[in-house]
Amino acid sequence: MSRPLNRRLLLVFAHPDDESVFAAGVVCRTVAGGGRVALCTATPGEHGKLGDPPVCSRENLGRARQAELMEACRILGISTIRLLGYPDRALAVAPADTIRRQLVEVIRAVRPQVVATFEPNGTNLHPDHVAISRFAGDAVSAAADARWYPELGKPHTIARLAWTLPVRPWAVLRRGDPAPEPGVDFAIDVEAFARRKAAALRAHRSQHITIDRIFFSKPDRGRLLSVELFRQAFGPRLGSVPETDLFAGIAGRLS
Ligand SMILES: [Zn+2]
């Protein structure tokens, strides 16, 4: 008899706000179901927008954005947060051995069934998004292999790697039914958590210009905040596409 799944989700993203833009609803769903969510954020985003009016000076933006991220994580119920501290807009030249080791350490400690990260082109071709996708895939493989970093604990094989879509998900949602769009393997109803997703997005005060442009200035913002879309990189075969649960096909396999 299979035991109920103790759901564990690890998000691996580049900047503070990526987690709220792409996955806040899935985080809330996982936590509401008794699961745990951990987040690795690779850079403090110190070269991002300052806000209008600016929330702080340029030199303080990295620190301010980390504080915004902590507030967003508190709102969403993310229990484990690792800030890797790499320079913004230069993640592609981060030392591969160092970041692999950091991510393997997190994967073996959290032991997630599902890891979610950017798809290989970063959804919007942002070089940091592209870089973290590659580093995450590399670390998922290394975490499963006892020959890598035996001092970092028992190997761990995840059940599913989920990617963001190859195109901006809000553009897909705006066109109507996401099901026939390329790469939509998961269309997850997060309407019950739309207000919490909105609050997490608003916690990223310095990024309000972008976040308003994507979500809050749009007449269909209710819908944009109510569905999250992912693609399967690898994992159990999908029963129907799009699936409605990021843990579909995993329940009972791991506990
Ligand atoms: Zn980003």
Tab-separated table of C-alpha atoms and ligand atoms in Angstrom:
chain	number	residue	atom	x	y	z
A	1	MET	CA	0.000	0.000	0.000
A	2	SER	CA	1.402	3.361	-0.887
A	3	ARG	CA	1.711	6.000	1.795
A	4	PRO	CA	0.424	9.532	1.181
A	5	LEU	CA	2.962	11.732	-0.483
A	6	ASN	CA	4.697	14.328	1.626
A	7	ARG	CA	5.024	16.831	-1.182
A	8	ARG	CA	8.272	18.699	-1.479
A	9	LEU	CA	8.858	21.286	-4.181
A	10	LEU	CA	12.133	23.084	-4.863
A	11	LEU	CA	12.171	26.213	-7.021
A	12	VAL	CA	15.474	27.239	-8.593
A	13	PHE	CA	15.281	30.720	-10.067
A	14	ALA	CA	17.566	33.610	-10.951
A	15	HIS	CA	16.139	36.782	-9.376
A	16	PRO	CA	13.923	37.879	-6.509
A	17	ASP	CA	10.415	38.067	-8.079
A	18	ASP	CA	10.853	35.117	-10.498
A	19	GLU	CA	9.267	32.833	-7.872
A	20	SER	CA	6.217	35.082	-7.499
A	21	VAL	CA	5.784	35.805	-11.216
A	22	PHE	CA	6.020	32.182	-12.366
A	23	ALA	CA	5.136	29.918	-9.447
A	24	ALA	CA	3.453	31.721	-6.522
A	25	GLY	CA	0.160	29.875	-7.005
A	26	VAL	CA	1.796	26.458	-7.173
A	27	VAL	CA	3.733	27.286	-4.018
A	28	CYS	CA	0.487	28.178	-2.215
A	29	ARG	CA	-1.232	25.024	-3.462
A	30	THR	CA	1.631	22.849	-2.278
A	31	VAL	CA	1.769	24.498	1.134
A	32	ALA	CA	-2.036	24.419	1.529
A	33	GLY	CA	-1.907	20.662	0.921
A	34	GLY	CA	0.583	20.188	3.738
A	35	GLY	CA	3.673	20.137	1.525
A	36	ARG	CA	6.891	22.088	1.830
A	37	VAL	CA	8.479	24.487	-0.623
A	38	ALA	CA	12.103	25.562	-0.793
A	39	LEU	CA	13.592	28.260	-2.993
A	40	CYS	CA	17.066	28.917	-4.370
A	41	THR	CA	17.522	32.400	-5.804
A	42	ALA	CA	20.836	32.871	-7.574
A	43	THR	CA	21.314	36.651	-7.648
A	44	PRO	CA	20.026	39.559	-5.540
A	45	GLY	CA	18.957	41.365	-8.715
A	46	GLU	CA	21.026	44.443	-7.914
A	47	HIS	CA	20.940	45.691	-11.518
A	48	GLY	CA	17.164	45.589	-11.757
A	49	LYS	CA	14.772	48.520	-11.801
A	50	LEU	CA	14.786	50.871	-8.811
A	51	GLY	CA	11.101	51.750	-8.936
A	52	ASP	CA	9.398	55.067	-9.633
A	53	PRO	CA	9.899	56.751	-7.250
A	54	PRO	CA	13.013	54.742	-6.404
A	55	VAL	CA	12.640	52.542	-3.324
A	56	CYS	CA	16.332	52.971	-2.518
A	57	SER	CA	19.697	53.921	-3.987
A	58	ARG	CA	21.301	51.779	-6.660
A	59	GLU	CA	23.937	50.565	-4.224
A	60	ASN	CA	21.277	49.364	-1.795
A	61	LEU	CA	19.050	47.647	-4.347
A	62	GLY	CA	20.464	44.152	-3.854
A	63	ARG	CA	19.776	44.329	-0.123
A	64	ALA	CA	16.340	45.864	-0.662
A	65	ARG	CA	15.378	43.151	-3.126
A	66	GLN	CA	16.488	40.420	-0.753
A	67	ALA	CA	14.213	41.938	1.898
A	68	GLU	CA	11.373	42.046	-0.641
A	69	LEU	CA	12.011	38.382	-1.441
A	70	MET	CA	11.845	37.445	2.237
A	71	GLU	CA	8.498	39.199	2.529
A	72	ALA	CA	7.165	37.430	-0.578
A	73	CYS	CA	8.338	34.067	0.796
A	74	ARG	CA	6.641	34.790	4.125
A	75	ILE	CA	3.380	35.539	2.289
A	76	LEU	CA	3.649	32.368	0.204
A	77	GLY	CA	4.794	30.060	2.988
A	78	ILE	CA	8.166	29.136	1.489
A	79	SER	CA	9.988	27.572	4.409
A	80	THR	CA	13.554	27.244	3.128
A	81	ILE	CA	15.301	30.025	1.225
A	82	ARG	CA	18.832	29.874	-0.132
A	83	LEU	CA	20.256	33.079	-1.595
A	84	LEU	CA	23.278	32.126	-3.648
A	85	GLY	CA	24.517	35.711	-4.034
A	86	TYR	CA	25.927	35.648	-7.571
A	87	PRO	CA	26.225	38.949	-9.447
A	88	ASP	CA	23.092	39.973	-11.321
A	89	ARG	CA	23.308	39.811	-15.130
A	90	ALA	CA	26.504	37.761	-14.864
A	91	LEU	CA	25.161	34.406	-13.703
A	92	ALA	CA	26.315	32.755	-16.923
A	93	VAL	CA	29.943	33.152	-15.819
A	94	ALA	CA	29.403	31.874	-12.280
A	95	PRO	CA	31.906	29.114	-11.423
A	96	ALA	CA	30.088	25.937	-12.465
A	97	ASP	CA	31.695	23.753	-9.784
A	98	THR	CA	30.718	26.113	-6.997
A	99	ILE	CA	27.106	26.576	-8.005
A	100	ARG	CA	26.696	22.835	-8.721
A	101	ARG	CA	27.911	22.080	-5.229
A	102	GLN	CA	25.551	24.648	-3.673
A	103	LEU	CA	22.554	23.318	-5.561
A	104	VAL	CA	23.401	19.660	-4.887
A	105	GLU	CA	23.622	20.473	-1.198
A	106	VAL	CA	20.136	22.004	-1.285
A	107	ILE	CA	18.616	19.169	-3.357
A	108	ARG	CA	20.023	16.495	-1.038
A	109	ALA	CA	18.840	18.386	2.046
A	110	VAL	CA	15.325	19.242	0.779
A	111	ARG	CA	14.883	15.964	-1.169
A	112	PRO	CA	12.144	17.355	-3.424
A	113	GLN	CA	10.005	15.174	-5.682
A	114	VAL	CA	9.637	18.128	-8.051
A	115	VAL	CA	12.161	20.789	-9.041
A	116	ALA	CA	10.903	23.756	-11.070
A	117	THR	CA	13.192	26.126	-12.928
A	118	PHE	CA	13.380	28.111	-16.156
A	119	GLU	CA	13.202	26.343	-19.484
A	120	PRO	CA	16.488	26.290	-21.452
A	121	ASN	CA	15.884	29.637	-23.168
A	122	GLY	CA	14.852	31.244	-19.927
A	123	THR	CA	11.276	31.958	-21.148
A	124	ASN	CA	12.348	35.466	-22.202
A	125	LEU	CA	15.991	34.847	-23.223
A	126	HIS	CA	17.288	36.665	-20.122
A	127	PRO	CA	20.867	35.369	-19.799
A	128	ASP	CA	20.495	34.778	-16.041
A	129	HIS	CA	17.338	32.738	-16.651
A	130	VAL	CA	19.138	30.674	-19.295
A	131	ALA	CA	22.090	30.176	-16.947
A	132	ILE	CA	20.065	29.026	-13.930
A	133	SER	CA	18.183	26.543	-16.110
A	134	ARG	CA	21.474	24.923	-17.100
A	135	PHE	CA	22.889	24.989	-13.597
A	136	ALA	CA	19.687	23.482	-12.178
A	137	GLY	CA	19.644	20.632	-14.703
A	138	ASP	CA	23.313	19.946	-14.052
A	139	ALA	CA	22.757	19.872	-10.286
A	140	VAL	CA	19.697	17.602	-10.536
A	141	SER	CA	21.885	15.018	-12.287
A	142	ALA	CA	24.776	15.409	-9.876
A	143	ALA	CA	22.518	15.213	-6.802
A	144	ALA	CA	21.346	11.770	-7.947
A	145	ASP	CA	24.872	10.404	-8.397
A	146	ALA	CA	26.775	9.239	-5.315
A	147	ARG	CA	30.092	9.971	-7.024
A	148	TRP	CA	29.461	13.715	-6.750
A	149	TYR	CA	30.158	15.288	-3.359
A	150	PRO	CA	29.727	12.222	-1.123
A	151	GLU	CA	30.327	14.540	1.834
A	152	LEU	CA	27.060	16.360	1.041
A	153	GLY	CA	24.821	13.477	2.025
A	154	LYS	CA	22.856	10.691	0.423
A	155	PRO	CA	22.146	10.995	-3.312
A	156	HIS	CA	18.648	12.084	-4.219
A	157	THR	CA	16.814	11.458	-7.486
A	158	ILE	CA	13.938	13.795	-8.174
A	159	ALA	CA	10.780	12.464	-9.832
A	160	ARG	CA	10.048	15.432	-12.056
A	161	LEU	CA	11.866	18.437	-13.481
A	162	ALA	CA	9.383	21.133	-14.477
A	163	TRP	CA	10.229	24.083	-16.687
A	164	THR	CA	8.553	27.399	-17.223
A	165	LEU	CA	7.090	27.758	-20.708
A	166	PRO	CA	9.238	28.625	-23.738
A	167	VAL	CA	7.124	31.767	-24.144
A	168	ARG	CA	5.737	34.250	-21.655
A	169	PRO	CA	2.850	32.486	-19.875
A	170	TRP	CA	0.732	35.660	-19.605
A	171	ALA	CA	0.825	35.994	-23.401
A	172	VAL	CA	-0.383	32.387	-23.705
A	173	LEU	CA	-3.190	32.949	-21.210
A	174	ARG	CA	-4.258	36.119	-22.977
A	175	ARG	CA	-4.784	34.202	-26.225
A	176	GLY	CA	-7.403	32.025	-24.541
A	177	ASP	CA	-7.300	28.310	-23.822
A	178	PRO	CA	-3.661	27.408	-23.082
A	179	ALA	CA	-4.121	23.666	-23.785
A	180	PRO	CA	-3.212	23.684	-27.494
A	181	GLU	CA	-0.212	26.011	-27.057
A	182	PRO	CA	3.238	24.461	-27.445
A	183	GLY	CA	4.922	23.384	-24.237
A	184	VAL	CA	1.861	23.565	-21.994
A	185	ASP	CA	2.154	20.254	-20.116
A	186	PHE	CA	0.659	21.641	-16.907
A	187	ALA	CA	-2.107	24.228	-16.581
A	188	ILE	CA	-2.683	24.618	-12.882
A	189	ASP	CA	-5.736	26.312	-11.400
A	190	VAL	CA	-4.458	28.621	-8.678
A	191	GLU	CA	-7.492	30.894	-8.511
A	192	ALA	CA	-7.965	30.121	-4.825
A	193	PHE	CA	-4.553	31.679	-4.227
A	194	ALA	CA	-4.741	34.609	-6.647
A	195	ARG	CA	-4.910	37.188	-3.856
A	196	ARG	CA	-1.892	35.708	-2.156
A	197	LYS	CA	-0.010	35.652	-5.468
A	198	ALA	CA	-0.921	39.327	-5.930
A	199	ALA	CA	0.340	40.141	-2.425
A	200	ALA	CA	3.641	38.341	-3.079
A	201	LEU	CA	4.060	40.214	-6.361
A	202	ARG	CA	3.368	43.510	-4.578
A	203	ALA	CA	6.008	42.637	-1.976
A	204	HIS	CA	8.553	43.125	-4.773
A	205	ARG	CA	8.002	46.894	-4.491
A	206	SER	CA	11.123	47.892	-6.418
A	207	GLN	CA	9.897	45.915	-9.441
A	208	HIS	CA	6.409	47.431	-9.521
A	209	ILE	CA	6.837	48.856	-13.034
A	210	THR	CA	7.386	45.442	-14.612
A	211	ILE	CA	4.893	43.667	-12.386
A	212	ASP	CA	2.199	46.301	-13.073
A	213	ARG	CA	2.879	46.010	-16.792
A	214	ILE	CA	2.555	42.212	-16.760
A	215	PHE	CA	-0.298	41.778	-14.272
A	216	PHE	CA	-1.975	44.633	-12.470
A	217	SER	CA	-2.480	47.067	-15.354
A	218	LYS	CA	-4.300	44.433	-17.413
A	219	PRO	CA	-8.083	44.168	-17.532
A	220	ASP	CA	-7.788	40.361	-17.448
A	221	ARG	CA	-5.432	40.354	-14.431
A	222	GLY	CA	-7.816	38.064	-12.542
A	223	ARG	CA	-7.245	35.332	-15.075
A	224	LEU	CA	-3.504	36.027	-15.360
A	225	LEU	CA	-3.203	35.508	-11.584
A	226	SER	CA	-5.374	32.376	-11.564
A	227	VAL	CA	-3.535	29.925	-13.830
A	228	GLU	CA	0.127	28.854	-13.865
A	229	LEU	CA	1.700	26.989	-16.767
A	230	PHE	CA	4.680	24.640	-16.870
A	231	ARG	CA	6.362	22.221	-19.199
A	232	GLN	CA	7.683	18.791	-18.261
A	233	ALA	CA	11.434	18.445	-18.792
A	234	PHE	CA	11.340	14.888	-17.480
A	235	GLY	CA	9.132	12.927	-15.137
A	236	PRO	CA	6.377	10.339	-15.025
A	237	ARG	CA	4.352	10.087	-18.199
A	238	LEU	CA	1.513	12.599	-18.204
A	239	GLY	CA	-1.969	11.111	-18.069
A	240	SER	CA	-3.602	13.965	-19.919
A	241	VAL	CA	-2.134	17.130	-21.297
A	242	PRO	CA	-2.274	19.626	-19.822
A	243	GLU	CA	-2.133	18.036	-16.393
A	244	THR	CA	-3.651	20.055	-13.583
A	245	ASP	CA	-1.229	19.150	-10.779
A	246	LEU	CA	2.543	19.544	-10.775
A	247	PHE	CA	2.773	16.340	-8.706
A	248	ALA	CA	0.568	14.297	-11.065
A	249	GLY	CA	1.748	10.707	-11.368
A	250	ILE	CA	4.115	11.044	-8.418
A	251	ALA	CA	1.742	10.518	-5.475
A	252	GLY	CA	2.538	7.282	-3.727
A	253	ARG	CA	5.845	6.766	-5.502
A	254	LEU	CA	7.839	8.598	-2.901
A	255	SER	CA	7.193	9.568	0.668
B	1	ZN	ZN	14.247	36.989	-13.531
